[in-house]
Short mmCIF file of C-alpha atoms in Angstrom, two decimals:
data_model
loop_
_atom_site.label_atom_id
_atom_site.label_comp_id
_atom_site.label_asym_id
_atom_site.label_seq_id
_atom_site.Cartn_x
_atom_site.Cartn_y
_atom_site.Cartn_z
CA MET L 1 57.50 17.65 3.07
CA THR L 2 56.34 19.01 6.31
CA VAL L 3 55.05 22.17 4.94
CA ASN L 4 53.11 20.06 2.29
CA ARG L 5 51.71 18.02 5.05
CA VAL L 6 50.47 21.07 7.14
CA MET L 7 48.98 22.60 4.11
CA VAL L 8 47.14 19.48 3.27
CA TRP L 9 45.70 19.33 6.81
CA ILE L 10 44.78 22.88 6.89
CA SER L 11 43.10 22.31 3.62
CA SER L 12 41.20 19.27 4.67
CA VAL L 13 40.07 20.91 7.92
CA ALA L 14 38.84 23.96 5.62
CA ALA L 15 37.13 21.60 3.51
CA ALA L 16 35.39 19.75 6.43
CA MET L 17 34.26 23.07 7.95
CA LEU L 18 32.80 24.33 4.65
CA MET L 19 31.01 20.91 4.18
CA LEU L 20 29.57 21.26 7.91
CA GLY L 21 28.32 24.78 7.14
CA VAL L 22 26.77 23.74 3.82
CA ALA L 23 25.05 20.87 5.69
CA SER L 24 23.85 23.01 8.42
CA ALA L 25 22.55 25.80 6.13
CA VAL L 26 20.37 22.97 4.01
CA ALA L 27 19.44 20.69 6.71
CA ALA L 28 16.45 21.79 8.85
CA GLU L 29 15.78 21.19 12.42
CA LEU L 30 12.46 20.31 14.05
CA ARG L 31 12.20 23.81 15.55
CA ASP L 32 12.43 25.40 12.20
CA PHE L 33 8.83 23.95 11.57
CA HIS L 34 7.31 25.08 14.87
CA GLY L 35 4.68 27.72 14.08
CA SER L 36 0.97 28.01 12.93
CA TYR L 37 0.14 28.01 9.17
CA GLU L 38 -2.90 28.59 6.80
CA GLY L 39 -3.64 28.00 3.29
CA ILE L 40 -5.76 26.74 0.66
CA ALA L 41 -5.10 23.44 -1.09
CA ILE L 42 -6.09 21.91 -4.32
CA ALA L 43 -7.02 18.37 -4.26
CA SER L 44 -7.02 15.98 -7.26
CA VAL L 45 -8.63 12.51 -7.20
CA GLU L 46 -6.96 10.38 -9.81
CA SER L 47 -8.65 7.97 -12.18
CA PRO L 48 -7.18 4.35 -12.35
CA GLU L 49 -5.53 5.53 -15.76
CA GLY L 50 -3.71 8.14 -13.81
CA GLN L 51 -5.72 11.30 -15.19
CA ASP L 52 -7.12 13.61 -13.01
CA THR L 53 -10.95 13.27 -12.52
CA GLU L 54 -11.95 15.41 -10.04
CA LEU L 55 -10.52 18.82 -8.50
CA SER L 56 -11.72 20.22 -5.13
CA ILE L 57 -10.60 23.20 -2.85
CA ARG L 58 -10.03 22.93 0.84
CA ASN L 59 -8.92 25.33 3.59
CA LEU L 60 -6.15 24.26 5.80
CA ASP L 61 -5.12 25.37 9.14
CA MET L 62 -2.14 23.72 10.99
CA ALA L 63 0.15 24.21 13.63
CA ILE L 64 3.37 22.42 14.76
CA GLY L 65 5.20 22.58 18.09
CA PRO L 66 7.48 20.66 20.38
CA ALA L 67 6.16 17.27 22.06
CA GLY L 68 8.09 15.39 24.70
CA ARG L 69 11.90 15.04 24.29
CA ASP L 70 12.98 15.59 20.77
CA GLY L 71 9.41 15.16 19.45
CA PHE L 72 6.68 17.07 17.85
CA TRP L 73 3.20 17.58 17.50
CA ILE L 74 0.84 18.46 14.50
CA ASP L 75 -2.58 19.83 14.78
CA TRP L 76 -4.54 20.65 11.73
CA GLN L 77 -8.13 21.63 10.40
CA THR L 78 -9.40 20.77 6.82
CA LEU L 79 -12.55 22.62 5.73
CA MET L 80 -13.60 20.92 2.49
CA ARG L 81 -16.13 22.57 0.25
CA SER L 82 -18.29 20.54 -2.19
CA GLU L 83 -21.67 20.86 -3.88
CA ASP L 84 -24.84 18.79 -3.33
CA ALA L 85 -27.28 17.55 -6.30
CA SER L 86 -28.67 21.10 -6.18
CA GLY L 87 -25.64 22.92 -6.67
CA MET L 88 -25.78 24.31 -3.06
CA PRO L 89 -22.26 24.59 -1.17
CA ARG L 90 -21.69 22.06 1.54
CA TYR L 91 -18.99 22.22 4.08
CA ARG L 92 -17.25 19.51 5.90
CA ARG L 93 -14.66 20.02 8.61
CA LYS L 94 -12.13 17.50 9.67
CA SER L 95 -9.37 18.10 12.52
CA SER L 96 -6.78 15.90 13.97
CA ARG L 97 -3.80 16.15 16.23
CA LEU L 98 -0.88 13.69 16.23
CA GLU L 99 2.13 13.45 18.54
CA PHE L 100 5.71 11.92 17.48
CA VAL L 101 8.40 10.71 19.70
CA GLN L 102 12.06 10.34 18.43
CA VAL L 103 13.28 6.68 17.91
CA ARG L 104 16.59 7.74 16.31
CA PRO L 105 17.71 10.98 14.70
CA GLY L 106 15.35 12.01 11.98
CA VAL L 107 12.72 9.33 12.80
CA TYR L 108 9.65 9.59 14.88
CA ARG L 109 7.07 7.07 16.15
CA GLY L 110 3.53 8.28 15.84
CA PRO L 111 0.13 6.94 17.21
CA SER L 112 -0.45 3.21 16.44
CA GLY L 113 -3.35 0.78 17.43
CA GLN L 114 -6.66 -0.33 16.32
CA GLY L 115 -9.59 2.20 15.80
CA ASP L 116 -13.27 2.00 16.59
CA ASP L 117 -13.77 0.77 13.03
CA ASP L 118 -11.22 -2.29 13.39
CA VAL L 119 -8.81 -0.64 11.13
CA GLU L 120 -5.24 -0.99 12.43
CA TYR L 121 -3.22 2.32 12.07
CA THR L 122 0.45 2.60 12.24
CA SER L 123 2.00 6.31 11.94
CA TRP L 124 5.57 7.66 11.73
CA GLY L 125 7.62 10.44 10.47
CA ASN L 126 10.99 11.55 9.25
CA LEU L 127 12.89 14.58 8.76
CA SER L 128 15.15 14.90 5.85
CA ASN L 129 17.13 18.13 4.68
CA ASP L 130 14.12 20.64 4.99
CA THR L 131 11.03 18.23 4.53
CA LEU L 132 9.27 16.77 7.44
CA THR L 133 7.04 13.80 6.28
CA VAL L 134 4.65 11.91 8.20
CA TYR L 135 3.17 8.54 7.10
CA GLU L 136 -0.22 6.67 8.09
CA LEU L 137 -0.72 3.17 7.21
CA ALA L 138 -4.32 1.81 8.00
CA ARG L 139 -5.22 -1.59 7.23
CA GLN L 140 -8.83 -3.21 7.02
CA VAL L 141 -9.60 -6.41 8.38
CA ASN L 142 -9.94 -7.80 4.97
CA GLY L 143 -6.21 -6.79 4.11
CA SER L 144 -7.12 -3.82 1.97
CA PHE L 145 -4.78 -0.83 3.06
CA SER L 146 -4.33 2.95 2.70
CA LEU L 147 -1.17 4.78 3.03
CA SER L 148 -1.17 8.54 3.44
CA THR L 149 2.13 10.48 3.07
CA TYR L 150 2.06 14.39 4.14
CA ARG L 151 5.34 16.01 2.96
CA ARG L 152 5.88 19.35 4.53
CA THR L 153 8.73 21.27 3.06
CA LEU L 154 10.03 24.78 4.45
CA THR L 155 9.72 27.44 2.03
CA GLU L 156 10.44 31.58 2.38
CA VAL L 157 6.77 32.12 3.05
CA GLY L 158 6.09 28.93 5.40
CA LEU L 159 5.61 25.25 4.13
CA ALA L 160 4.84 23.69 0.84
CA LEU L 161 2.37 20.87 1.67
CA GLU L 162 1.99 17.63 -0.53
CA PHE L 163 -0.39 14.92 0.42
CA THR L 164 -0.78 11.60 -1.52
CA TYR L 165 -3.17 8.83 -0.56
CA LEU L 166 -2.77 5.44 -1.92
CA ARG L 167 -5.10 2.59 -1.70
CA ASN L 168 -3.77 -1.12 -2.14
CA GLY L 169 -0.44 0.43 -3.75
CA GLU L 170 -2.34 2.61 -6.11
CA ARG L 171 -2.30 6.41 -5.82
CA ILE L 172 -5.83 7.91 -5.72
CA ARG L 173 -5.45 11.17 -4.47
CA ARG L 174 -3.08 13.99 -4.37
CA VAL L 175 -3.45 17.61 -2.62
CA GLU L 176 -0.85 20.26 -2.95
CA ALA L 177 -0.84 23.40 -0.84
CA GLU L 178 1.29 26.58 -0.23
CA MET L 179 0.74 27.28 3.54
CA ARG L 180 1.64 30.73 4.86
CA ARG L 181 3.22 30.85 8.51
CA VAL L 182 1.06 33.15 10.50
CA SER L 183 3.17 32.92 13.85
CA GLY L 184 6.27 31.34 15.18
CA GLY L 185 9.54 30.58 13.53
CA MET A 1 6.01 1.76 -16.01
CA LYS A 2 3.92 3.18 -13.33
CA SER A 3 1.75 1.26 -10.84
CA ASN A 4 -1.33 2.36 -12.75
CA ASP A 5 0.04 0.91 -15.84
CA LEU A 6 0.42 -2.32 -14.22
CA SER A 7 -3.26 -2.47 -13.02
CA ALA A 8 -4.68 -1.34 -16.11
CA ALA A 9 -2.84 -4.14 -18.09
CA ARG A 10 -4.18 -6.59 -15.22
CA SER A 11 -7.73 -5.56 -15.69
CA ALA A 12 -7.49 -5.47 -19.28
CA SER A 13 -6.63 -9.13 -19.23
CA VAL A 14 -9.61 -10.08 -16.89
CA GLY A 15 -12.33 -8.96 -19.51
CA SER A 16 -16.02 -8.35 -18.91
CA VAL A 17 -19.32 -9.83 -19.46
CA ARG A 18 -22.45 -7.62 -19.92
CA SER A 19 -25.99 -8.96 -19.71
CA ARG A 20 -28.26 -8.01 -22.72
CA SER A 21 -31.51 -8.76 -20.72
CA ASN A 22 -33.37 -5.80 -19.64
CA PRO A 23 -34.59 -6.21 -16.00
CA PHE A 24 -37.39 -3.90 -16.25
CA THR A 25 -39.02 -6.21 -18.98
CA ILE A 26 -39.67 -8.92 -16.14
CA ARG A 27 -43.36 -9.25 -15.36
CA VAL A 28 -44.67 -10.15 -11.93
CA VAL A 29 -47.85 -12.26 -12.24
CA GLN A 30 -49.99 -12.55 -8.99
CA THR A 31 -53.12 -14.78 -8.49
CA SER A 32 -55.76 -14.56 -5.94
CA GLY A 33 -54.39 -17.28 -4.03
CA LEU A 34 -52.65 -16.87 -0.70
CA ALA A 35 -49.13 -16.97 -1.93
CA PRO A 36 -48.21 -15.03 -4.82
CA ARG A 37 -47.11 -16.86 -7.74
CA ILE A 38 -43.92 -15.86 -9.44
CA SER A 39 -43.46 -15.69 -13.05
CA TRP A 40 -40.81 -18.19 -14.59
CA PRO A 41 -38.61 -15.25 -15.83
CA LEU A 42 -38.34 -13.70 -12.33
CA ARG A 43 -37.91 -17.16 -10.75
CA TRP A 44 -34.86 -17.90 -12.83
CA THR A 45 -33.70 -14.38 -12.30
CA LEU A 46 -33.94 -14.85 -8.46
CA MET A 47 -32.29 -18.00 -8.45
CA LEU A 48 -29.52 -16.86 -10.75
CA PHE A 49 -29.22 -13.77 -8.49
CA PHE A 50 -28.77 -15.96 -5.36
CA TRP A 51 -26.21 -18.32 -7.01
CA VAL A 52 -24.25 -15.30 -8.04
CA THR A 53 -24.28 -13.76 -4.48
CA LEU A 54 -23.20 -16.86 -3.13
CA THR A 55 -20.62 -17.57 -5.48
CA CYS A 56 -19.24 -14.00 -5.10
CA ALA A 57 -19.38 -14.26 -1.28
CA HIS A 58 -17.36 -17.58 -1.52
CA ALA A 59 -15.02 -16.48 -3.84
CA GLU A 60 -14.25 -13.05 -1.88
CA SER A 61 -13.09 -14.80 1.21
CA SER A 62 -11.97 -18.20 -0.14
CA LEU A 63 -8.34 -19.14 -0.38
CA GLU A 64 -8.95 -22.71 -1.61
CA PRO A 65 -8.84 -21.83 -5.46
CA PHE A 66 -5.40 -20.70 -4.73
CA PHE A 67 -4.19 -24.08 -3.28
CA GLY A 68 -1.79 -25.77 -5.86
CA VAL A 69 1.62 -26.12 -7.10
CA TYR A 70 2.62 -24.10 -9.97
CA VAL A 71 5.67 -23.56 -12.28
CA GLY A 72 6.38 -20.72 -14.61
CA ARG A 73 8.53 -17.92 -15.72
CA ALA A 74 8.92 -14.15 -14.61
CA GLU A 75 10.52 -11.28 -16.01
CA LEU A 76 11.94 -8.58 -13.82
CA PHE A 77 12.18 -4.97 -15.19
CA ASN A 78 13.71 -1.69 -14.12
CA PRO A 79 11.68 1.33 -13.58
CA ASP A 80 12.42 2.49 -17.17
CA GLY A 81 10.93 -0.75 -18.48
CA SER A 82 14.40 -2.27 -19.31
CA LEU A 83 14.53 -5.88 -18.73
CA ARG A 84 16.67 -6.72 -15.80
CA GLU A 85 16.73 -10.46 -15.81
CA VAL A 86 14.41 -13.57 -16.01
CA ARG A 87 13.63 -16.32 -13.44
CA ASP A 88 12.12 -19.64 -13.33
CA LEU A 89 9.53 -20.23 -10.70
CA ASP A 90 8.35 -22.98 -8.57
CA ILE A 91 5.64 -21.97 -6.47
CA SER A 92 3.51 -23.91 -3.77
CA ILE A 93 0.39 -22.50 -1.93
CA SER A 94 -0.95 -24.78 0.74
CA PRO A 95 -3.53 -24.60 3.66
CA GLU A 96 -2.57 -23.74 7.06
CA LYS A 97 -4.24 -23.72 10.32
CA MET A 98 -6.55 -21.11 11.33
CA ASP A 99 -7.68 -20.57 7.67
CA GLY A 100 -4.41 -19.45 6.73
CA PHE A 101 -2.02 -20.47 4.15
CA ASN A 102 1.66 -21.27 3.47
CA ALA A 103 3.37 -19.82 0.29
CA ALA A 104 6.64 -21.29 -0.70
CA TRP A 105 8.56 -20.32 -3.76
CA ILE A 106 11.76 -21.24 -5.66
CA SER A 107 13.06 -18.88 -8.04
CA VAL A 108 16.20 -19.27 -10.39
CA ARG A 109 17.88 -16.38 -12.37
CA LEU A 110 18.66 -17.68 -15.84
CA VAL A 111 21.63 -16.67 -17.75
CA ASP A 112 20.85 -15.80 -21.57
CA GLY A 113 17.77 -18.36 -20.93
CA ARG A 114 19.66 -21.21 -19.25
CA ARG A 115 19.99 -22.60 -15.89
CA ASP A 116 23.23 -24.88 -16.61
CA VAL A 117 25.74 -22.21 -16.97
CA ASP A 118 27.76 -20.01 -14.52
CA GLY A 119 26.16 -16.99 -13.12
CA VAL A 120 22.67 -18.86 -12.24
CA LYS A 121 21.32 -18.27 -8.77
CA ARG A 122 18.54 -19.70 -6.74
CA TRP A 123 16.40 -18.31 -3.91
CA VAL A 124 14.24 -20.34 -1.71
CA GLN A 125 11.41 -18.39 0.43
CA GLU A 126 8.58 -19.48 2.23
CA SER A 127 6.12 -17.20 4.61
CA HIS A 128 3.20 -18.66 6.81
CA PHE A 129 0.07 -16.54 7.07
CA GLU A 130 -2.59 -17.01 9.60
CA ARG A 131 -5.64 -15.04 10.66
CA ASP A 132 -5.69 -12.95 13.76
CA GLN A 133 -8.61 -12.54 16.20
CA GLU A 134 -10.34 -9.95 13.78
CA GLY A 135 -9.73 -12.41 10.93
CA ARG A 136 -6.78 -10.45 9.29
CA LEU A 137 -4.31 -12.54 7.30
CA ILE A 138 -0.82 -11.71 8.62
CA GLU A 139 2.35 -13.25 8.49
CA SER A 140 2.92 -15.61 11.46
CA THR A 141 5.80 -14.41 13.81
CA ARG A 142 6.12 -17.29 15.63
CA SER A 143 9.44 -19.30 15.02
CA SER A 144 7.85 -22.63 15.95
CA LEU A 145 4.29 -23.78 16.56
CA PHE A 146 5.00 -23.55 20.39
CA ALA A 147 6.75 -20.27 20.21
CA ARG A 148 5.03 -17.05 21.57
CA LYS A 149 3.98 -14.41 18.77
CA SER A 150 6.15 -11.34 18.75
CA LYS A 151 4.69 -8.13 18.12
CA VAL A 152 5.94 -6.66 14.75
CA ASP A 153 7.39 -3.21 15.33
CA MET A 154 8.29 -1.46 11.72
CA LEU A 155 10.31 1.21 13.33
CA ALA A 156 12.68 -1.30 14.87
CA GLY A 157 13.49 -2.84 11.71
CA ASP A 158 10.61 -5.63 11.53
CA THR A 159 8.76 -5.99 8.15
CA LEU A 160 5.14 -6.23 8.51
CA ARG A 161 3.63 -8.64 5.92
CA TRP A 162 -0.20 -9.42 5.55
CA ALA A 163 -2.56 -11.02 2.87
CA ARG A 164 -5.77 -9.90 1.01
CA VAL A 165 -8.13 -12.13 -1.07
CA ASP A 166 -10.12 -10.05 -3.63
CA GLY A 167 -11.85 -12.72 -5.78
CA ASP A 168 -9.51 -14.18 -7.86
CA VAL A 169 -6.65 -12.13 -6.95
CA LEU A 170 -4.10 -13.26 -3.58
CA SER A 171 -2.22 -10.40 -2.82
CA VAL A 172 0.80 -10.30 -0.25
CA TYR A 173 1.88 -7.04 0.98
CA SER A 174 5.29 -6.44 2.63
CA MET A 175 6.10 -2.98 4.34
CA ALA A 176 9.19 -2.03 6.03
CA VAL A 177 10.41 1.51 7.62
CA LEU A 178 14.03 1.99 6.25
CA ALA A 179 16.66 3.55 8.45
CA ASP A 180 16.08 6.87 7.42
CA GLY A 181 12.37 6.67 7.98
CA ARG A 182 11.12 6.23 4.37
CA TYR A 183 9.19 3.06 3.72
CA GLU A 184 9.64 0.13 1.33
CA LEU A 185 6.46 -1.49 0.18
CA GLN A 186 6.34 -4.80 -1.79
CA ILE A 187 3.18 -5.97 -3.40
CA TYR A 188 2.58 -9.47 -4.83
CA ASP A 189 -0.42 -10.20 -6.73
CA ARG A 190 -1.16 -13.64 -7.89
CA SER A 191 -4.25 -13.96 -9.98
CA LEU A 192 -6.02 -17.07 -11.04
CA THR A 193 -6.23 -17.92 -14.64
CA ASP A 194 -7.50 -21.11 -16.65
CA LEU A 195 -3.83 -22.33 -16.64
CA GLY A 196 -2.59 -21.42 -13.35
CA LEU A 197 -1.47 -17.97 -11.74
CA ASP A 198 -0.57 -14.82 -13.29
CA LEU A 199 1.94 -12.92 -11.25
CA SER A 200 2.66 -9.29 -10.77
CA PHE A 201 5.28 -7.83 -8.37
CA GLN A 202 6.34 -4.08 -7.37
CA ARG A 203 8.59 -2.76 -5.14
CA LEU A 204 8.25 0.86 -4.14
CA VAL A 205 10.30 3.19 -1.99
CA ASP A 206 8.21 6.41 -0.84
CA GLU A 207 5.99 5.67 -3.87
CA ALA A 208 8.86 5.68 -6.32
CA LEU A 209 8.96 2.16 -8.39
CA GLN A 210 12.20 0.40 -7.96
CA ILE A 211 11.74 -2.67 -9.77
CA TYR A 212 8.68 -4.37 -11.12
CA ALA A 213 8.00 -8.08 -12.52
CA ILE A 214 5.39 -10.11 -14.66
CA GLY A 215 5.11 -13.73 -14.75
CA LYS A 216 2.83 -16.64 -15.71
CA THR A 217 2.75 -20.05 -14.31
CA VAL A 218 0.76 -23.18 -15.10
CA ARG A 219 -0.84 -25.58 -12.45
CA VAL A 220 1.18 -28.81 -12.12
CA GLY A 221 -0.29 -30.17 -9.08
CA ASP A 222 -2.45 -30.08 -5.97
CA ALA A 223 -1.12 -28.52 -2.78
CA GLU A 224 -0.07 -30.74 0.07
CA PRO A 225 -2.67 -31.20 2.64
CA GLU A 226 -2.48 -29.15 5.99
#
């Protein structure tokens, strides 16, 4: 009886250790994302019927680093290429930097407040398994809103980025990109 | 059923009106007098244009057409389209101070289409919306008229609710950040019809549809005055 109890105890501890090992192998930590990345993204603008109506290509540069205690910052630049009426290529550059502080394990508070355009912004993030997600809610004065979601999942070469853009609850844009790590990690 | 399907169904029911007149055929007749004389087709067109513009401007921002008492029924569906339950509805939308509104609704879950058998459940909900300094319609966080407003903090577990009027659709949005950092978004659309209000509801968690509902109501009375 005693031997059986010891065996049960040993096997329980072994199972727990195995589960912990598996968990630590799967769950990523913030520092696993630190580094700089580059990649090319294909954006699709969806029609109300859910069919892709427009595709465009964007160059992305991104960096992630530590901020404050248990937080992180994300810095990115997007170079968008489009064509004008005469077919000449035009380029537009957008850049942004956001900082997030941890409010509880795996959940982060980002910048919030009212922009110059009277738009009310709220942003936050979460880390789940090997995906770091950033959300940005933007509310107009008339109640119309957009919700941007950036999912960054660790891959062997860097990060897989998925960006979706909802307007008043309907998805109208999606961007996917494979980003190669160029430093850090 | 995706959210896009819902919006397509909604827009299909609205219908459209197309003008058969060709605006390029309108002639402008000018005389030698000081003031230009305008031909009658153009005069009527301008009058119609101003009337439509004023009506649309009013309709875009006005809550008034929604005020009333409505009864009806809604069907709730699982994301795969299977019917989940049927509810009887009793809705009241009434004016509030500061150009806001109050929405109160009672829903009764039916059992095999009946409400006099075991298993029936009843919910009573009420929300007050008022305009902030910029004119946003947001749910009042005051517990009473004299209490101070508290700031909504979604990361502390608060739910943010706001409303939008777009022509003949009154939408209420409810957004919460879950414990794991994902979001839950609820969208209630109430569309004016000849009979009353058509209802559409969906609940999403990180864009994934969890449940949706479609309902119809008939107007049975006026809203209680403020």
